[in-house]
Coordinates of C-alpha atoms in Angstrom, one line a residue:
X286 CA 14.9 12.9 -1.0
X287 CA 11.8 14.9 -2.0
X288 CA 11.9 17.0 1.8
X289 CA 16.2 17.7 1.2
X290 CA 14.8 18.7 -2.5
X291 CA 11.7 21.1 -1.0
X292 CA 14.8 22.2 2.2
X293 CA 16.8 24.1 -0.9
X294 CA 14.2 26.1 -1.6
X295 CA 14.6 27.8 2.3
X296 CA 18.1 26.5 3.0
X297 CA 19.3 23.9 4.3
X298 CA 22.5 23.3 6.8
X299 CA 25.7 20.3 6.1
X300 CA 25.4 18.8 9.4
X301 CA 21.2 18.6 9.0
X302 CA 21.7 16.5 4.5
X303 CA 22.3 12.3 5.0
X304 CA 24.6 11.0 3.3
X305 CA 22.8 9.5 0.8
X306 CA 21.4 13.5 -0.1
X307 CA 25.1 14.4 0.1
X308 CA 25.9 12.6 -2.8
X309 CA 22.8 14.5 -4.2
X310 CA 24.0 18.3 -3.5
X311 CA 27.6 16.9 -4.5
X312 CA 25.2 16.2 -7.9
X313 CA 23.8 19.8 -7.9
X314 CA 26.2 21.6 -6.7
X315 CA 29.2 20.9 -9.6
X316 CA 25.6 22.3 -12.1
X317 CA 25.4 24.7 -10.9
X318 CA 22.0 24.2 -9.5
X319 CA 23.2 24.5 -5.6
X320 CA 25.0 27.9 -4.3
X321 CA 26.2 28.0 -0.3
X322 CA 25.3 31.4 2.0
X323 CA 26.0 31.3 5.3
X324 CA 26.6 28.2 5.6
X325 CA 23.0 27.5 3.9
X326 CA 22.8 26.1 0.4
X327 CA 20.0 27.1 -1.6
X328 CA 18.4 25.9 -5.4
X329 CA 19.9 28.9 -7.0
X330 CA 17.1 30.9 -9.4
X331 CA 16.6 29.2 -12.9
X332 CA 15.7 25.1 -11.8
X333 CA 13.6 23.4 -10.3
X334 CA 12.3 19.8 -8.9
X335 CA 10.0 17.9 -8.6
X336 CA 8.2 14.0 -10.9
X337 CA 8.3 13.7 -13.8
X338 CA 5.0 12.5 -16.3
X339 CA 5.0 11.8 -19.9
X340 CA 2.1 11.2 -21.7
X341 CA 0.8 9.1 -24.2
X342 CA 2.3 11.7 -27.2
X343 CA 5.5 11.9 -25.2
X344 CA 5.1 15.4 -23.7
X345 CA 6.6 15.8 -20.4
X346 CA 5.1 17.2 -16.6
X347 CA 7.4 18.0 -13.9
X348 CA 5.2 18.2 -10.9
X349 CA 7.2 21.3 -8.7
X350 CA 8.5 20.4 -5.3
X351 CA 8.5 24.2 -5.5
X352 CA 4.5 25.2 -3.9
X353 CA 5.2 29.3 -5.3
X354 CA 4.5 26.8 -9.4
X355 CA 0.4 27.1 -9.6
X356 CA 0.1 24.3 -12.9
X357 CA 2.7 21.7 -13.8
X358 CA 5.9 22.4 -15.9
X359 CA 5.4 21.3 -19.0
X360 CA 9.2 19.4 -20.9
X361 CA 8.7 19.6 -24.5
X362 CA 10.0 15.7 -25.2
X363 CA 12.6 17.3 -27.4
X364 CA 13.5 18.7 -23.4
X365 CA 13.4 15.3 -21.6
X366 CA 17.3 14.2 -21.7
X367 CA 16.2 10.6 -21.6
X368 CA 14.4 10.3 -18.4
X369 CA 11.6 8.3 -17.0
X370 CA 8.4 8.6 -15.7
X371 CA 8.3 8.9 -12.5
X372 CA 12.3 9.8 -12.1
X373 CA 12.6 12.7 -9.4
X374 CA 14.1 15.3 -11.9
X375 CA 16.0 19.0 -11.5
X376 CA 15.0 21.3 -14.2
X377 CA 15.8 24.4 -16.5
X378 CA 13.2 27.4 -16.6
X379 CA 13.3 28.6 -20.1
X380 CA 12.4 31.8 -21.0
X381 CA 8.4 32.5 -20.4
X382 CA 7.5 33.3 -24.5
X383 CA 3.7 31.8 -23.8
X384 CA 1.5 31.7 -20.2
X385 CA 3.0 28.2 -19.5
X386 CA 6.1 27.1 -17.5
X387 CA 8.2 25.2 -19.6
X388 CA 11.6 23.8 -18.6
X389 CA 14.6 21.3 -19.3
X390 CA 15.7 18.3 -18.2
X391 CA 19.5 18.3 -17.0
X392 CA 19.6 15.0 -14.7
X393 CA 17.4 12.9 -13.0
X394 CA 18.1 13.3 -9.4
X395 CA 16.6 9.6 -8.9
X396 CA 14.7 6.9 -10.9
X397 CA 11.0 5.8 -10.1
X398 CA 12.5 2.6 -11.8
X399 CA 16.1 1.5 -12.6
X400 CA 13.9 -0.7 -15.9
X401 CA 11.5 -0.4 -17.8
X402 CA 9.3 -3.5 -19.0
X403 CA 8.7 -2.8 -22.7
X404 CA 7.4 -5.8 -25.8
X405 CA 8.9 -5.7 -29.1
X406 CA 6.9 -4.5 -31.8
X407 CA 7.7 -4.3 -35.9
X408 CA 7.8 -0.6 -36.9
X409 CA 8.2 -1.1 -40.9
X410 CA 11.4 -2.9 -41.1
X411 CA 12.7 -1.9 -38.2
X412 CA 11.9 -3.8 -34.1
X413 CA 12.0 -1.8 -31.6
X414 CA 10.1 -1.5 -27.9
X415 CA 7.1 0.0 -27.5
X416 CA 7.4 0.9 -22.5
X417 CA 4.2 -1.0 -21.6
X418 CA 3.5 1.8 -19.0
X419 CA 4.0 5.1 -20.5
X420 CA 2.9 3.9 -24.6
X421 CA 6.2 4.8 -26.3
X422 CA 8.3 3.7 -28.6
X423 CA 11.9 2.8 -27.7
X424 CA 15.6 2.0 -30.1
X425 CA 17.2 -0.7 -28.3
X426 CA 20.6 -1.7 -27.8
X427 CA 20.5 -5.1 -29.7
X428 CA 20.5 -5.5 -33.5
X429 CA 17.7 -5.7 -35.7
X430 CA 19.6 -9.9 -36.1
X431 CA 19.2 -11.3 -32.9
X432 CA 15.9 -8.6 -32.8
X433 CA 14.4 -10.4 -36.1
X434 CA 15.0 -13.7 -34.0
X435 CA 12.5 -13.1 -31.2
X436 CA 8.6 -13.5 -31.8
X437 CA 6.8 -10.6 -31.4
X438 CA 5.8 -9.3 -28.5
X439 CA 8.7 -10.6 -26.7
X440 CA 8.9 -9.5 -22.9
X441 CA 11.6 -7.6 -22.0
X442 CA 13.4 -5.4 -18.9
X443 CA 16.3 -2.9 -20.1
X444 CA 17.8 -0.4 -18.7
X445 CA 16.4 2.6 -18.2
X446 CA 20.2 4.3 -18.8
X447 CA 21.2 2.7 -21.2
X448 CA 17.8 0.4 -23.3
X449 CA 20.0 -2.8 -22.8
X450 CA 18.1 -6.2 -22.7
X451 CA 18.8 -6.7 -19.2
X452 CA 15.9 -10.2 -19.0
X453 CA 13.1 -11.4 -21.3
X454 CA 10.2 -11.7 -19.5
X455 CA 8.3 -14.3 -21.8
X456 CA 5.3 -12.8 -24.1
X457 CA 2.7 -10.3 -24.4
X458 CA 0.8 -13.4 -24.9
X459 CA 1.0 -15.4 -22.5
X460 CA -1.2 -15.3 -19.2
X461 CA 1.8 -16.8 -17.7
X462 CA 4.0 -13.8 -18.3
X463 CA 0.8 -11.6 -16.0
X464 CA 3.3 -11.9 -12.5
X465 CA 6.1 -10.5 -13.8
X466 CA 5.2 -7.4 -15.9
X467 CA 3.6 -6.4 -13.4
X468 CA 6.3 -7.6 -10.5
X469 CA 9.2 -6.0 -13.3
X470 CA 7.3 -2.4 -14.2
X471 CA 7.4 -1.6 -10.6
X472 CA 11.3 -2.4 -10.5
X473 CA 10.2 -4.9 -7.4
X474 CA 12.0 -8.1 -7.5
X475 CA 9.9 -12.3 -6.0
X476 CA 13.3 -14.1 -6.2
X477 CA 15.8 -13.5 -2.6
X478 CA 19.7 -13.1 -3.1
X479 CA 21.9 -15.2 -2.1
X480 CA 23.2 -14.3 0.8
X481 CA 19.6 -13.1 2.2
X482 CA 18.1 -16.6 2.0
X483 CA 21.0 -18.4 3.4
X484 CA 20.6 -15.8 6.9
X485 CA 17.5 -17.0 7.1
X486 CA 18.2 -20.2 6.4
X487 CA 20.6 -19.9 9.3
X488 CA 18.4 -19.7 12.0
X489 CA 16.7 -23.5 11.9
X490 CA 13.0 -24.7 11.4
X491 CA 12.2 -24.7 15.7
X492 CA 12.4 -22.2 18.8
X493 CA 15.1 -23.6 21.2
X494 CA 13.2 -22.0 24.4
X495 CA 15.6 -22.1 27.1
X496 CA 17.6 -20.9 24.7
X497 CA 15.7 -17.7 26.0
X498 CA 15.0 -17.8 30.0
X499 CA 14.1 -13.7 30.5
X500 CA 11.6 -14.3 27.8
X501 CA 7.6 -14.4 29.6
X502 CA 6.7 -17.9 29.1
X503 CA 3.0 -17.8 27.5
X504 CA 3.0 -21.2 26.1
X505 CA 0.6 -21.9 28.5
X506 CA -2.1 -19.9 26.9
X507 CA -4.7 -21.2 25.0
X508 CA -3.7 -18.8 22.2
X509 CA -5.1 -18.8 18.7
X510 CA -4.5 -16.8 14.8
X511 CA -7.0 -16.1 13.0
X512 CA -6.6 -15.1 8.6
X513 CA -8.0 -15.6 5.4
X514 CA -7.3 -19.1 4.6
X515 CA -4.3 -19.1 2.8
X516 CA -2.9 -17.5 5.1
X517 CA 0.9 -18.8 5.5
X518 CA 2.4 -16.0 7.6
X519 CA 0.7 -15.6 10.8
X520 CA 1.9 -11.8 11.8
X521 CA -0.5 -12.1 15.2
X522 CA -2.0 -14.3 18.2
X523 CA -5.3 -13.1 20.0
X524 CA -5.2 -15.1 23.5
X525 CA -8.0 -13.4 26.3
X526 CA -8.8 -13.8 29.7
X527 CA -12.2 -13.8 31.2
X528 CA -11.8 -14.0 35.0
X529 CA -9.4 -10.9 34.4
X530 CA -10.3 -9.0 31.4
X531 CA -6.7 -9.0 30.5
X532 CA -6.6 -9.5 26.4
X533 CA -3.0 -10.5 24.9
X534 CA -2.1 -9.9 21.6
X535 CA 1.3 -11.5 20.7
X536 CA 2.7 -9.9 17.3
X537 CA 5.4 -12.8 15.7
X538 CA 8.4 -10.9 17.1
X539 CA 10.6 -11.0 13.5
X540 CA 13.7 -7.9 15.0
X541 CA 14.8 -10.8 17.1
X542 CA 15.7 -12.3 14.1
X543 CA 16.6 -9.4 11.2
X544 CA 18.1 -6.7 12.7
X545 CA 19.1 -3.0 11.0
X546 CA 21.9 -2.4 8.0
X547 CA 22.5 -6.7 7.6
X548 CA 21.6 -8.1 3.7
X549 CA 17.6 -9.0 4.6
X550 CA 16.7 -5.8 6.3
X551 CA 18.9 -4.4 3.4
X552 CA 16.3 -6.1 1.5
X553 CA 13.1 -5.2 3.2
X554 CA 13.6 -2.0 4.0
X555 CA 14.0 -1.1 -0.2
X556 CA 11.4 -3.9 -0.7
X557 CA 8.4 -2.6 1.9
X558 CA 5.7 -4.6 1.9
X559 CA 4.5 -7.8 1.0
X560 CA 2.7 -8.2 -2.0
X561 CA -0.6 -10.3 -3.0
X562 CA -1.8 -12.2 -5.6
X563 CA -4.7 -14.0 -5.9
X564 CA -2.9 -17.4 -6.2
X565 CA 0.0 -16.6 -5.1
X566 CA 1.6 -14.2 -2.4
X567 CA 5.8 -12.5 -2.7
X568 CA 7.1 -11.9 0.2
X569 CA 8.7 -8.9 2.4
X570 CA 11.2 -11.3 4.2
X571 CA 12.7 -14.4 3.0
X572 CA 10.1 -18.0 3.2
X573 CA 12.3 -18.9 5.8
X574 CA 11.7 -16.3 7.9
X575 CA 7.9 -15.6 6.8
X576 CA 6.0 -18.4 6.4
X577 CA 8.3 -20.8 8.8
X578 CA 10.6 -19.2 12.2
X579 CA 8.9 -16.4 13.0
X580 CA 5.4 -17.2 11.7
X581 CA 2.9 -18.0 15.1
X582 CA 2.5 -21.2 13.4
X583 CA 0.3 -23.7 16.2
X584 CA 1.7 -26.4 18.4
X585 CA 5.1 -24.7 18.4
X586 CA 6.9 -21.8 20.4
X587 CA 7.3 -18.8 19.0
X588 CA 8.6 -15.8 19.9
X589 CA 6.7 -12.7 20.2
X590 CA 6.5 -9.8 20.5
X591 CA 3.6 -9.2 23.2
X592 CA 1.3 -5.9 24.8
X593 CA -1.1 -7.6 27.9
X594 CA -3.9 -5.0 27.6
X595 CA -6.1 -4.6 31.3
X596 CA -9.4 -4.0 31.6
X597 CA -12.5 -2.1 33.8
X598 CA -15.9 -2.9 34.4
X599 CA -16.7 -0.2 32.6
X600 CA -14.4 -2.3 29.3
X601 CA -12.1 1.4 29.7
X602 CA -8.1 0.6 29.1
X603 CA -6.9 0.6 33.3
X604 CA -2.9 -0.7 31.7
X605 CA -0.4 -1.8 29.1
X606 CA 1.8 -3.9 29.2
X607 CA 4.7 -4.5 26.5
X608 CA 7.5 -7.8 26.9
X609 CA 9.2 -10.2 24.5
X610 CA 7.0 -13.7 24.9
X611 CA 7.0 -16.9 23.5
X612 CA 4.6 -18.0 23.1
X613 CA 2.8 -22.0 21.9
X614 CA -0.2 -21.1 19.5
X615 CA -3.0 -23.7 20.2
X616 CA -5.0 -23.2 16.9
X617 CA -4.5 -21.8 13.2
X618 CA -8.6 -20.7 12.3
X619 CA -9.5 -19.3 9.7
X620 CA -11.7 -15.9 9.5
X621 CA -14.6 -18.1 8.5
X622 CA -14.6 -20.6 10.7
X623 CA -14.8 -18.1 13.6
X624 CA -18.1 -16.9 11.5
X625 CA -19.0 -20.5 12.1
X626 CA -18.0 -20.8 16.0
X627 CA -20.3 -16.8 16.6
X628 CA -22.8 -17.7 15.0
X629 CA -23.4 -21.1 16.9
X630 CA -22.8 -24.0 13.6
X631 CA -19.8 -24.7 15.3
X632 CA -18.4 -26.1 18.4
X633 CA -14.8 -24.4 19.6
X634 CA -12.5 -25.9 22.1
X635 CA -10.8 -22.0 22.8
X636 CA -13.4 -20.7 25.4
X637 CA -12.5 -17.3 25.2
X638 CA -13.4 -16.7 21.3
X639 CA -17.2 -16.3 22.2
X640 CA -16.5 -13.5 25.2
X641 CA -13.6 -11.5 23.8
X642 CA -15.9 -10.6 20.9
X643 CA -18.5 -9.7 23.2
X644 CA -16.4 -8.1 24.7
X645 CA -14.0 -6.2 21.6
X646 CA -18.3 -5.5 19.8
X647 CA -18.4 -2.7 23.3
X648 CA -15.2 -1.7 22.6
X649 CA -16.0 -1.3 18.7
X650 CA -19.3 0.5 19.0
X651 CA -18.2 2.7 21.7
X652 CA -15.1 3.7 19.4
X653 CA -17.2 4.1 15.9
X654 CA -19.6 7.2 18.6
X655 CA -15.9 9.2 17.0
X656 CA -14.3 6.7 14.5
X657 CA -16.3 6.2 10.6
X658 CA -17.6 2.5 9.8
X659 CA -17.1 2.2 6.6
X660 CA -18.7 -0.6 4.4
X661 CA -15.8 -1.5 2.2
X662 CA -15.1 -4.9 0.4
X663 CA -12.3 -6.4 -1.3
X664 CA -11.8 -7.6 -4.9
X665 CA -11.0 -11.1 -4.5
X666 CA -9.9 -13.1 -7.6
X667 CA -9.2 -17.0 -8.3
X668 CA -7.9 -17.6 -11.8
X669 CA -7.1 -21.8 -13.3
X670 CA -3.8 -23.4 -14.7
X671 CA -3.6 -21.8 -17.7
X672 CA -3.6 -18.4 -15.6
X673 CA -7.4 -17.5 -16.4
X674 CA -10.0 -16.0 -14.7
X675 CA -12.0 -18.6 -13.1
X676 CA -14.0 -16.1 -10.4
X677 CA -13.4 -13.5 -8.8
X678 CA -16.2 -11.9 -5.8
X679 CA -16.0 -9.0 -3.6
X680 CA -15.9 -10.7 0.2
X681 CA -17.1 -8.2 2.8
X682 CA -16.0 -7.5 7.1
X683 CA -16.5 -10.1 9.0
X684 CA -18.0 -10.4 12.6
X685 CA -14.4 -12.7 12.4
X686 CA -12.2 -9.8 10.6
X687 CA -14.1 -7.4 13.5
X688 CA -12.7 -8.9 15.8
X689 CA -9.3 -9.7 15.4
X690 CA -8.9 -5.9 13.3
X691 CA -10.7 -4.3 17.5
X692 CA -7.8 -6.3 18.9
X693 CA -4.6 -5.4 16.4
X694 CA -6.0 -1.5 16.6
X695 CA -6.0 -1.5 20.8
X696 CA -2.3 -3.3 20.5
X697 CA -1.3 -0.2 17.7
X698 CA -2.5 2.5 19.7
X699 CA -0.9 0.9 22.5
X700 CA 2.1 1.4 21.7
X701 CA 1.9 4.8 20.0
X702 CA 1.8 5.8 23.7
X703 CA 5.4 4.4 23.6
X704 CA 6.8 6.8 21.6
X705 CA 7.5 11.0 20.7
X706 CA 9.6 10.2 17.7
X707 CA 9.5 6.6 15.5
X708 CA 6.6 6.5 12.9
X709 CA 3.3 7.1 13.6
X710 CA 0.8 5.9 10.1
X711 CA -0.5 9.7 10.4
X712 CA -4.8 9.9 8.0
X713 CA -5.2 13.9 7.8
X714 CA -9.3 14.4 8.0
X715 CA -10.2 15.8 4.4
X716 CA -9.7 19.2 2.0
X717 CA -12.6 21.7 2.0
X718 CA -12.2 21.3 -2.3
X719 CA -12.8 17.0 -2.3
X720 CA -15.2 17.0 0.3
X721 CA -17.3 19.9 -1.8
X722 CA -16.9 17.6 -4.2
X723 CA -17.5 15.2 -2.8
X724 CA -21.3 16.9 -1.5
X725 CA -21.6 18.9 -5.4
X726 CA -22.0 14.6 -6.0
X727 CA -24.1 12.8 -3.4
X728 CA -26.4 16.0 -5.0
X729 CA -26.8 15.2 -7.9
X730 CA -27.5 10.9 -6.2
X731 CA -30.1 13.1 -4.2
X732 CA -28.8 13.6 -0.7
X733 CA -28.6 17.0 0.1
X734 CA -26.6 18.4 2.2
X735 CA -24.5 21.3 3.8
X736 CA -21.0 21.8 4.0
X737 CA -20.2 21.7 7.9
X738 CA -16.5 22.5 10.3
X739 CA -17.3 19.3 12.3
X740 CA -16.1 17.1 8.5
X741 CA -16.6 14.3 11.1
X742 CA -20.6 14.3 12.2
X743 CA -20.9 16.1 8.8
X744 CA -19.7 11.8 7.2
X745 CA -21.8 10.1 10.0
X746 CA -25.0 11.9 8.6
X747 CA -24.7 11.6 4.9
X748 CA -24.2 7.7 6.4
X749 CA -27.2 7.9 7.4
X750 CA -28.7 9.2 4.7
X751 CA -27.9 5.7 2.5
X752 CA -28.2 3.7 4.8
X753 CA -32.2 5.1 4.6
X754 CA -31.8 4.9 1.0
X755 CA -30.2 1.4 1.1
X756 CA -26.6 2.6 -0.9
X757 CA -24.1 2.8 2.7
X758 CA -21.3 0.5 0.6
X759 CA -21.8 2.8 -2.5
X760 CA -22.2 5.9 -0.9
X761 CA -19.4 4.5 1.9
X762 CA -16.8 4.3 -2.1
X763 CA -17.2 8.4 -2.5
X764 CA -17.1 9.0 1.5
X765 CA -13.6 7.5 1.5
X766 CA -12.4 8.4 -3.1
X767 CA -12.7 12.2 -1.4
X768 CA -10.8 11.4 1.3
X769 CA -6.3 11.5 2.2
X770 CA -4.4 8.9 1.8
X771 CA -2.8 8.0 4.7
X772 CA 1.1 7.8 5.3
X773 CA 3.5 7.5 7.7
X774 CA 5.6 9.9 9.5
X775 CA 8.0 10.9 12.3
X776 CA 6.4 13.0 13.4
X777 CA 2.6 12.2 15.3
X778 CA -0.5 13.7 13.3
X779 CA -3.5 11.3 14.7
X780 CA -5.7 9.6 12.6
X781 CA -8.9 11.0 11.8
X782 CA -10.6 7.7 10.1
X783 CA -10.4 5.9 13.1
X784 CA -10.7 8.9 15.6
X785 CA -7.4 7.8 17.9
X786 CA -5.1 11.3 18.8
X787 CA -2.0 8.3 17.8
X788 CA -1.6 5.6 16.1
X789 CA 0.8 3.5 14.0
X790 CA 1.8 0.4 12.7
X791 CA 2.9 -2.3 15.5
X792 CA 1.2 -5.9 14.1
X793 CA 2.5 -7.2 10.9
X794 CA 6.1 -6.8 11.0
X795 CA 6.3 -9.7 9.0
X796 CA 4.6 -8.2 5.8
X797 CA 4.9 -4.0 6.5
X798 CA 8.5 -2.9 7.0
X799 CA 7.5 0.1 9.3
X800 CA 5.6 -2.0 11.3
X801 CA 9.7 -3.8 11.9
X802 CA 11.4 0.1 12.8
X803 CA 8.7 0.2 15.3
X804 CA 9.6 -3.2 17.4
X805 CA 13.1 -2.6 17.1
X806 CA 12.2 1.4 18.5
X807 CA 10.1 -0.4 22.2
X808 CA 12.2 -2.6 22.0
X809 CA 15.3 0.1 23.1
X810 CA 13.2 2.3 24.7
X811 CA 12.8 -0.6 26.9
X812 CA 16.2 -1.6 27.4
X813 CA 16.4 3.0 28.5
X814 CA 19.1 2.8 25.6
X815 CA 18.6 6.0 24.2
X816 CA 22.2 5.8 21.7
X817 CA 20.2 3.1 20.3
X818 CA 17.2 4.7 20.5
X819 CA 18.9 8.0 18.5
X820 CA 20.0 5.9 16.1
X821 CA 17.3 3.5 15.0
X822 CA 15.9 7.2 14.2
X823 CA 18.9 8.2 11.9
X824 CA 17.0 9.0 8.5
X825 CA 13.7 8.3 10.0
X826 CA 11.2 10.8 8.3
X827 CA 12.8 10.5 4.6
X828 CA 13.0 6.5 5.5
X829 CA 8.7 7.3 6.7
X830 CA 8.7 8.7 3.4
X831 CA 9.8 5.8 1.0
X832 CA 7.1 3.2 3.2
X833 CA 4.5 5.8 2.4
X834 CA 5.1 6.0 -1.5
X835 CA 6.7 1.8 -1.4
X836 CA 2.8 1.4 -0.4
X837 CA 1.2 2.9 -2.7
X838 CA 3.3 0.7 -5.5
X839 CA 2.8 -2.2 -3.3
X840 CA -0.8 -1.6 -4.2
X841 CA -0.1 -1.1 -7.9
X842 CA 1.5 -4.0 -8.8
X843 CA -1.8 -6.2 -6.7
X844 CA -3.6 -3.7 -9.0
X845 CA -2.2 -4.0 -12.5
X846 CA -2.1 -8.7 -11.8
X847 CA -5.9 -7.9 -11.3
X848 CA -6.4 -4.8 -14.7
X849 CA -4.1 -7.8 -16.6
X850 CA -6.0 -10.7 -16.2
X851 CA -9.7 -9.1 -17.6
X852 CA -7.7 -7.8 -19.8
X853 CA -7.5 -10.9 -21.2
X854 CA -10.8 -12.1 -20.5
X855 CA -11.8 -8.7 -22.7
X856 CA -9.5 -10.0 -25.6
X857 CA -11.7 -13.2 -25.6
X858 CA -15.4 -11.3 -25.0
X859 CA -15.0 -8.4 -28.1
X860 CA -18.2 -7.5 -28.7
X861 CA -20.2 -9.2 -25.4
X862 CA -22.8 -7.0 -23.5
X863 CA -22.4 -6.7 -20.0
X864 CA -24.1 -4.5 -17.4
X865 CA -21.8 -2.3 -15.0
X866 CA -22.0 1.5 -13.3
X867 CA -20.3 4.2 -13.0
X868 CA -17.2 4.6 -10.7
X869 CA -15.9 7.8 -12.3
X870 CA -17.0 10.4 -13.9
X871 CA -14.1 13.6 -14.1
X872 CA -11.7 13.1 -16.5
X873 CA -13.1 10.5 -18.3
X874 CA -16.0 7.8 -17.8
X875 CA -15.0 4.6 -16.0
X876 CA -17.1 2.6 -15.4
X877 CA -17.0 -1.1 -12.6
X878 CA -18.5 -4.4 -14.0
X879 CA -21.2 -6.2 -12.2
X880 CA -21.6 -9.0 -14.4
X881 CA -20.9 -12.4 -14.4
X882 CA -17.5 -11.1 -12.9
X883 CA -16.6 -8.7 -10.7
X884 CA -14.6 -5.1 -10.3
X885 CA -12.9 -4.7 -13.6
X886 CA -12.8 -1.0 -15.4
X887 CA -13.9 -0.5 -18.6
X888 CA -13.3 2.8 -19.9
X889 CA -16.7 4.3 -22.3
X890 CA -15.9 7.6 -24.2
X891 CA -17.8 9.7 -25.6
X892 CA -21.0 9.5 -23.1
X893 CA -21.4 11.1 -19.6
X894 CA -23.1 10.0 -17.0
X895 CA -23.6 10.4 -12.8
X896 CA -21.5 8.3 -10.6
X897 CA -23.3 5.0 -9.7
X898 CA -25.5 5.3 -12.5
X899 CA -25.4 1.4 -14.2
X900 CA -25.3 0.3 -17.3
X901 CA -25.8 -2.0 -20.5
X902 CA -21.9 -1.4 -22.0
X903 CA -20.3 -3.4 -25.2
X904 CA -17.5 -4.4 -24.7
X905 CA -15.5 -2.6 -28.1
X906 CA -11.8 -3.0 -27.6
X907 CA -8.8 -4.4 -25.8
X908 CA -5.5 -3.1 -24.4
X909 CA -3.5 -6.0 -23.4
X910 CA -0.4 -4.0 -23.1
X911 CA -1.8 -0.7 -20.9
X912 CA -3.9 -3.8 -19.5
X913 CA -7.3 -1.5 -20.2
X914 CA -11.1 -2.5 -21.6
X915 CA -12.8 -0.4 -24.1
X916 CA -16.3 -0.6 -24.3
X917 CA -19.5 1.8 -25.6
X918 CA -22.8 2.8 -24.2
X919 CA -25.7 0.2 -25.2
X920 CA -28.4 1.5 -22.5
X921 CA -29.1 2.6 -19.2
X922 CA -30.1 0.6 -16.4
X923 CA -33.5 2.0 -14.7
X924 CA -33.8 1.4 -11.1

C-alpha cells in the first residue's frame, strides 16, 4: 500500500494499480482526496498519507510518505478520528498556525491491527479498557454491569472499529496469559481454520515414491539434518560427496503441497513467518505439513527441491544444478552433537561431516574477505510449569552453525542467479549519519576512527581493534545497530553484510513465505513456463514489502513475550540490586541485565552514561501491562 500511496504523489495509471489498491483508490476519490488528470491519478494538495504513531499523552504523529515533509505531522487527540497506533491514514492538513504542521485524520486506509488488547481497570465508578500498547483508556462496547462481573485486569481482545469485545484472553496477573497477549497485540493467530487443517491432513503421513517417477531419486545418499535440539520442522538436509566435491542442499518441497491461492497459501501469506517462543512455536503452516509430511524427518522418504553444487580444486563453484528430488535423511543431528563430532568427542556414522566442515571453513575464510563476521549471541530462555523464567543464557554460533550456514549461503546465492525479478534479500550499505554516530560512540570507548568511503574496510578495521581490546562482541552490537535492516524486494540490490552482488532466501520454505514464493518461481523457470512465471510475479513488490513488515512483526512478538516474562520476574524482585550494562543512551537510558538472569531491558531515569558502561542498579518499579522494568543507579562498575 505504501508503494501505491507514494505513487499518487507523482501520478499513477489505472492499469498499474493492483485490485487491492483500486479499492483504496475508490475511497480516496469519494473523499475528494484524489483527482484524475491525463489518465493518471494524483493525491490532491492539502492531503497527506502516512503511518500513525500515538504518544503516551494521546497526541498523534503522522510519519508522512511524502519526503517533502521533513518532520512528523502533529495530530491532536480530538482529530485522531478513532485511528489507532500503526494505522496507515489519510489526513487533511490544517492551516499553519505554528512552526509545526498539524493535520486532521480523514480515515484509516489500512488498520495496523483489526483488534487491540486491553485490560479492565476501574476509573472512579466506571470500568474501562486500558490499551496494552499505548496505555490509553477506552470505553468498551459492553454494559458496565457485565464488565463489573469480570475480575479487574481481565484481558480482552476488542474490535478496533467499534470497541466490541471479541475474545477474553485471560488475566493480566496470570503468567500463562503472556503467549496470548503477545500474539493478540500483533494480530497473530495460533490456530488454523478447519479448511486449512483438512487440506493439510489430506496429504497423509507418507510419501509414495512410485507416484513421482520424474523426480531424481537420492534416497541412497547419506543425507542428514542439523537443527536445534527442540526443532520439529526440518527445512533442510545436506549431503557431501567428498570424491566428486559435490555439496547437495535438499530443501523441503513445500510448493508441492501448498499451491498458490489455496486455503493454506492464503493463511501462510498472511502469517509470513513462523514465530518461535521459548516453549512453543506458532508455525506458518499447519503442523500436519510443517512437522510431518513436509519436514525432512529421518528414515522416511520426503520430497525435496535440491541444489547440487560442484566445486573445483580451488574451491570455486563450477556448476550449480537445481532439480526436484526424493531423499531419505539417514540421521537427525542437533548442533551440539555435530560440535562434539567436529571436536573428536563423538563417533559418527556419517563419514562426510568432517571433510565438509574442512571445505566450508575454507569457503568461509574466502567469503569473509568481502563480508563481515559478526560475533553475536542469541538470547535463550527457559520457563517453568507456571510460565515463569527458570533460566536465561546467550547462545553463540559454533562450528556446527557455521557449517550449516555456509551450505545454505551457497544454495541461496545459487538461487538468486536464476531470477532477474522475484524475491531478493537485499541489504543496503549504512548511511553517513548512522556511521557518524557509530564513530562518535566508539570514540567515547577509546576507539578513534575517521570516516572512509570504503565502509567495508572501515568496519573490518574497527573489528580488528576491538579484538585487540577484548570487547569484540560489544563493538559488533554497535556496528550492527548502525546498519540498515535487510529487506525483501522484487529487484536485486545486493547484500552489503554478506558481500554478495545477488542474494535471496531459498532454504526455509516451511517457516518463511518468501522462500515458498521463490520455489514456485524457480519451478516455473525450470518448466520454461513464462505465462506462469509472470502470473506469480503479479503484485510481487507489494508482497515483498509486506513480507519485510511481517518479518519485523514476528520478531516483535517473540521479543514482547520475553519482555513480559522479565517484567514478571522484576515485579517479584522490587528493591533487588542487579548488574547490567548500558545498551542505549540516545533519548532514554536503557541497560541490559547481566546478572544471574541476562538480557532484560531496564529503563533508567535521571542518569546519563556512555554505551557499554557497567552498572549496579536497584529495581524500583515494573509495569506488567507495558512489559517494562524501571530502575535507579546504585553505582558504576569500574573495569
